[in-house]
Structure formats: structure tokens, C-alpha cells
PDB file of C-alpha atoms and ligand atoms in Angstrom:
ATOM      1  CA  MET X   1     102.739 105.089  94.522  1.00 77.00           C
ATOM      2  CA  ALA X   2     104.232 106.454  97.740  1.00 81.00           C
ATOM      3  CA  ASP X   3     107.994 106.989  97.613  1.00 82.00           C
ATOM      4  CA  ASP X   4     110.010 104.013  98.837  1.00 94.00           C
ATOM      5  CA  CYS X   5     106.951 102.080 100.006  1.00 98.00           C
ATOM      6  CA  LEU X   6     107.660  98.343 100.016  1.00 98.00           C
ATOM      7  CA  PHE X   7     104.006  97.330  99.654  1.00 98.00           C
ATOM      8  CA  CYS X   8     103.354  99.833  96.837  1.00 98.00           C
ATOM      9  CA  LYS X   9     106.238  98.111  95.022  1.00 97.00           C
ATOM     10  CA  ILE X  10     104.748  94.682  95.753  1.00 98.00           C
ATOM     11  CA  ALA X  11     101.323  95.878  94.495  1.00 98.00           C
ATOM     12  CA  ALA X  12     103.003  97.114  91.313  1.00 96.00           C
ATOM     13  CA  GLY X  13     104.687  93.729  90.786  1.00 96.00           C
ATOM     14  CA  GLU X  14     108.178  95.181  91.256  1.00 96.00           C
ATOM     15  CA  ILE X  15     109.043  92.836  94.140  1.00 97.00           C
ATOM     16  CA  PRO X  16     108.136  89.142  93.791  1.00 97.00           C
ATOM     17  CA  VAL X  17     105.772  87.638  96.360  1.00 98.00           C
ATOM     18  CA  ASP X  18     103.760  84.432  96.702  1.00 98.00           C
ATOM     19  CA  VAL X  19     100.341  85.730  95.617  1.00 98.00           C
ATOM     20  CA  VAL X  20      97.285  83.955  97.075  1.00 98.00           C
ATOM     21  CA  ARG X  21      94.533  86.111  95.544  1.00 97.00           C
ATOM     22  CA  GLU X  22      94.366  89.305  93.498  1.00 97.00           C
ATOM     23  CA  THR X  23      91.594  91.718  92.578  1.00 98.00           C
ATOM     24  CA  ASP X  24      91.695  95.032  90.771  1.00 98.00           C
ATOM     25  CA  GLN X  25      91.773  96.736  94.189  1.00 98.00           C
ATOM     26  CA  THR X  26      93.741  94.326  96.405  1.00 98.00           C
ATOM     27  CA  VAL X  27      96.606  91.819  96.573  1.00 98.00           C
ATOM     28  CA  ALA X  28      96.848  88.957  99.079  1.00 98.00           C
ATOM     29  CA  PHE X  29     100.291  87.354  99.476  1.00 98.00           C
ATOM     30  CA  ARG X  30     102.155  85.135 101.941  1.00 98.00           C
ATOM     31  CA  ASP X  31     104.138  86.851 104.681  1.00 98.00           C
ATOM     32  CA  ILE X  32     107.900  86.417 104.248  1.00 98.00           C
ATOM     33  CA  ASN X  33     108.261  85.665 107.980  1.00 98.00           C
ATOM     34  CA  PRO X  34     105.147  83.612 108.826  1.00 98.00           C
ATOM     35  CA  GLN X  35     103.906  83.612 112.396  1.00 98.00           C
ATOM     36  CA  ALA X  36     101.421  80.760 111.804  1.00 98.00           C
ATOM     37  CA  PRO X  37     100.977  77.918 109.272  1.00 98.00           C
ATOM     38  CA  THR X  38      98.784  80.320 107.277  1.00 98.00           C
ATOM     39  CA  HIS X  39      99.996  83.930 107.375  1.00 98.00           C
ATOM     40  CA  VAL X  40      98.736  86.013 104.475  1.00 99.00           C
ATOM     41  CA  LEU X  41      98.818  89.806 104.090  1.00 99.00           C
ATOM     42  CA  VAL X  42      95.985  91.618 102.301  1.00 99.00           C
ATOM     43  CA  ILE X  43      96.792  95.090 100.952  1.00 98.00           C
ATOM     44  CA  PRO X  44      94.932  97.677  98.918  1.00 98.00           C
ATOM     45  CA  ARG X  45      96.806  98.504  95.706  1.00 98.00           C
ATOM     46  CA  THR X  46      96.621 102.211  96.567  1.00 98.00           C
ATOM     47  CA  HIS X  47      98.683 103.697  99.366  1.00 98.00           C
ATOM     48  CA  HIS X  48      97.042 104.274 102.746  1.00 98.00           C
ATOM     49  CA  ARG X  49      99.199 104.505 105.833  1.00 98.00           C
ATOM     50  CA  ASP X  50      96.997 102.600 108.253  1.00 98.00           C
ATOM     51  CA  ILE X  51      93.465 101.466 109.053  1.00 98.00           C
ATOM     52  CA  GLY X  52      92.524 105.024 110.035  1.00 98.00           C
ATOM     53  CA  GLU X  53      93.382 106.347 106.576  1.00 98.00           C
ATOM     54  CA  LEU X  54      91.843 103.336 104.845  1.00 98.00           C
ATOM     55  CA  SER X  55      88.587 103.780 106.756  1.00 98.00           C
ATOM     56  CA  ARG X  56      87.982 107.064 104.912  1.00 98.00           C
ATOM     57  CA  ASP X  57      87.314 104.939 101.803  1.00 98.00           C
ATOM     58  CA  GLY X  58      84.559 102.637 102.994  1.00 98.00           C
ATOM     59  CA  ALA X  59      84.331 100.685  99.744  1.00 98.00           C
ATOM     60  CA  LEU X  60      88.054  99.915  99.758  1.00 98.00           C
ATOM     61  CA  LEU X  61      88.008  99.043 103.458  1.00 98.00           C
ATOM     62  CA  THR X  62      85.198  96.603 102.716  1.00 98.00           C
ATOM     63  CA  ALA X  63      87.162  95.151  99.802  1.00 98.00           C
ATOM     64  CA  VAL X  64      90.182  94.482 102.048  1.00 98.00           C
ATOM     65  CA  LEU X  65      88.017  92.790 104.689  1.00 98.00           C
ATOM     66  CA  GLN X  66      86.188  90.718 102.075  1.00 98.00           C
ATOM     67  CA  GLU X  67      89.537  89.543 100.735  1.00 98.00           C
ATOM     68  CA  ALA X  68      90.691  88.608 104.243  1.00 98.00           C
ATOM     69  CA  ALA X  69      87.595  86.425 104.604  1.00 98.00           C
ATOM     70  CA  ALA X  70      88.087  84.988 101.109  1.00 98.00           C
ATOM     71  CA  VAL X  71      91.693  84.068 101.934  1.00 98.00           C
ATOM     72  CA  ALA X  72      90.574  82.282 105.111  1.00 98.00           C
ATOM     73  CA  GLU X  73      87.997  80.309 103.138  1.00 98.00           C
ATOM     74  CA  LEU X  74      90.502  79.472 100.389  1.00 98.00           C
ATOM     75  CA  GLU X  75      93.001  78.276 103.008  1.00 98.00           C
ATOM     76  CA  GLY X  76      90.324  76.147 104.678  1.00 98.00           C
ATOM     77  CA  LEU X  77      90.434  78.080 107.936  1.00 98.00           C
ATOM     78  CA  ALA X  78      87.378  77.924 110.189  1.00 95.00           C
ATOM     79  CA  ASP X  79      89.269  79.539 113.054  1.00 97.00           C
ATOM     80  CA  TYR X  80      91.520  82.444 112.249  1.00 98.00           C
ATOM     81  CA  ARG X  81      92.508  85.954 113.246  1.00 98.00           C
ATOM     82  CA  VAL X  82      92.587  89.186 111.198  1.00 98.00           C
ATOM     83  CA  VAL X  83      94.998  91.788 112.601  1.00 98.00           C
ATOM     84  CA  PHE X  84      95.811  95.380 111.631  1.00 98.00           C
ATOM     85  CA  ASN X  85      98.873  96.449 113.616  1.00 98.00           C
ATOM     86  CA  THR X  86      98.547 100.232 113.819  1.00 98.00           C
ATOM     87  CA  GLY X  87     101.478 102.400 114.903  1.00 98.00           C
ATOM     88  CA  GLU X  88     105.002 101.431 115.911  1.00 98.00           C
ATOM     89  CA  GLY X  89     103.962 100.703 119.492  1.00 97.00           C
ATOM     90  CA  ALA X  90     101.493  98.096 118.220  1.00 97.00           C
ATOM     91  CA  GLY X  91     104.082  96.429 115.993  1.00 97.00           C
ATOM     92  CA  GLN X  92     103.447  98.139 112.647  1.00 98.00           C
ATOM     93  CA  THR X  93     106.669  98.088 110.633  1.00 98.00           C
ATOM     94  CA  VAL X  94     105.345  98.679 107.095  1.00 98.00           C
ATOM     95  CA  PHE X  95     103.308 101.869 106.798  1.00 98.00           C
ATOM     96  CA  HIS X  96     101.088 100.737 103.920  1.00 98.00           C
ATOM     97  CA  VAL X  97      97.982  99.298 105.530  1.00 98.00           C
ATOM     98  CA  HIS X  98      97.733  95.508 105.545  1.00 98.00           C
ATOM     99  CA  ALA X  99      95.504  92.913 107.151  1.00 99.00           C
ATOM    100  CA  HIS X 100      97.321  89.905 108.583  1.00 98.00           C
ATOM    101  CA  VAL X 101      95.260  86.707 108.142  1.00 98.00           C
ATOM    102  CA  LEU X 102      96.630  84.152 110.616  1.00 98.00           C
ATOM    103  CA  GLY X 103      95.482  80.587 111.156  1.00 98.00           C
ATOM    104  CA  GLY X 104      96.362  76.935 111.326  1.00 98.00           C
ATOM    105  CA  ARG X 105      97.399  76.915 114.987  1.00 97.00           C
ATOM    106  CA  ALA X 106      95.824  77.675 118.344  1.00 96.00           C
ATOM    107  CA  MET X 107      95.551  81.406 119.017  1.00 95.00           C
ATOM    108  CA  THR X 108      96.033  82.803 122.488  1.00 95.00           C
ATOM    109  CA  TRP X 109      93.927  85.593 123.934  1.00 96.00           C
ATOM    110  CA  PRO X 110      94.688  88.316 124.804  1.00 95.00           C
ATOM    111  CA  PRO X 111      97.329  88.795 122.102  1.00 91.00           C
ATOM    112  CA  GLY X 112     100.746  89.988 123.242  1.00 81.00           C
TER     113      GLY X 112
HETATM  114  P1  LIG C   1     103.608  94.799 110.373  1.00 85.03           P
HETATM  115  O1  LIG C   1     104.776  94.533 111.298  1.00 85.03           O
HETATM  116  O2  LIG C   1     103.764  96.154 109.712  1.00 85.03           O
HETATM  117  O3  LIG C   1     102.272  94.612 111.003  1.00 85.03           O
HETATM  118  O4  LIG C   1     103.673  93.690 109.251  1.00 85.03           O
HETATM  119  C1  LIG C   1     104.556  93.748 108.173  1.00 85.03           C
HETATM  120  C2  LIG C   1     104.714  92.336 107.686  1.00 85.03           C
HETATM  121  O5  LIG C   1     105.293  92.381 106.402  1.00 85.03           O
HETATM  122  C3  LIG C   1     105.618  91.481 108.562  1.00 85.03           C
HETATM  123  O6  LIG C   1     104.875  90.371 109.060  1.00 85.03           O
HETATM  124  C4  LIG C   1     106.753  91.086 107.619  1.00 85.03           C
HETATM  125  O7  LIG C   1     107.194  89.754 107.829  1.00 85.03           O
HETATM  126  C5  LIG C   1     106.128  91.273 106.260  1.00 85.03           C
HETATM  127  N1  LIG C   1     107.087  91.596 105.219  1.00 85.03           N
HETATM  128  C6  LIG C   1     108.066  92.553 105.285  1.00 85.03           C
HETATM  129  N2  LIG C   1     108.742  92.597 104.128  1.00 85.03           N
HETATM  130  C7  LIG C   1     108.181  91.666 103.312  1.00 85.03           C
HETATM  131  C8  LIG C   1     108.469  91.243 101.976  1.00 85.03           C
HETATM  132  O8  LIG C   1     109.375  91.750 101.292  1.00 85.03           O
HETATM  133  N3  LIG C   1     107.707  90.237 101.451  1.00 85.03           N
HETATM  134  C9  LIG C   1     106.690  89.665 102.180  1.00 85.03           C
HETATM  135  N4  LIG C   1     105.999  88.686 101.572  1.00 85.03           N
HETATM  136  N5  LIG C   1     106.391  90.038 103.443  1.00 85.03           N
HETATM  137  C10 LIG C   1     107.132  91.033 103.999  1.00 85.03           C
HETATM  138 ZN1  LIG C   2     102.370 102.056  99.810  1.00 85.03          ZN
END
């Protein structure tokens, strides 16, 4: 576990969250500040700062993406968006990689 990492603590069960799905490698849980009717975060249990670091482990990267798709199916979403904010300038505030799965409302393009 990385020191003082919020999502490492969530993965370890030390901070309660509304879990949607869990595997031995990943946890999917509802965002505390939802930006859409469905807003679920998918994280690997192990600490990786961002999508760049996660991409060095292709199997784990695949597992995170498969869980994002599984969450969308479970939530009944045909239309949805998967987002990895990467870097402060792109809106990343928690530096433990996470996929946002957003759906249940119209999505604008391009994103802001
Ligand atoms: P980022 O801004 O890094 O792309 O996304 C971080 C997300 O984590 C935000 O959407 C924020 O609402 C969510 N978040 C931050 N702290 C917590 C928490 O303690 N519990 C849950 N469920 N979500 C959190
Ligand atoms: Zn972490």
C-alpha cells in the first residue's frame, strides 16, 4: 500500500464505500460525488499512479477495463463513458489510477 493513498485504503477495506463489484484484482465502487446517475470508479487493488503506470501491467490494465465494461452492463447502460483523468491539469485529484464509468444521462462531446 502506498503511504496515505485514499484508494489503497478503500481497496484494503479501511474506508467504507458502496461496492458495485469486486474481484481479486479490482474494486468497483460508487463515486462519493456523482457526476451522472451512474458514476462508478474502478480501481486496481495494487497502487499505480495513473494509466501510464498501469499500462506497464497489461493483464491488470485489461482487468480494469473488463470491470468497467462489466459495471456498465450490470447498471444496464448501453451508452456510457469511461474516463481516466491523468494529471492535475486533466482533473486527476486522487493519484491511484481509477476508471470513471459514467452513464444514465446525455453526454456532451467534446468533454470539458
Ligand atoms: P479524479 O478527480 O482523480 O479523476 O477522481 C477522483 C474521484 O474520487 C472523484 O470523482 C471523487 O468524487 C472521488 N472520491 C474522492 N474521495 C472519495 C471517497 O472517499 N469515496 C468515494 N466513493 N469517492 C471518492
Ligand atoms: Zn494507492
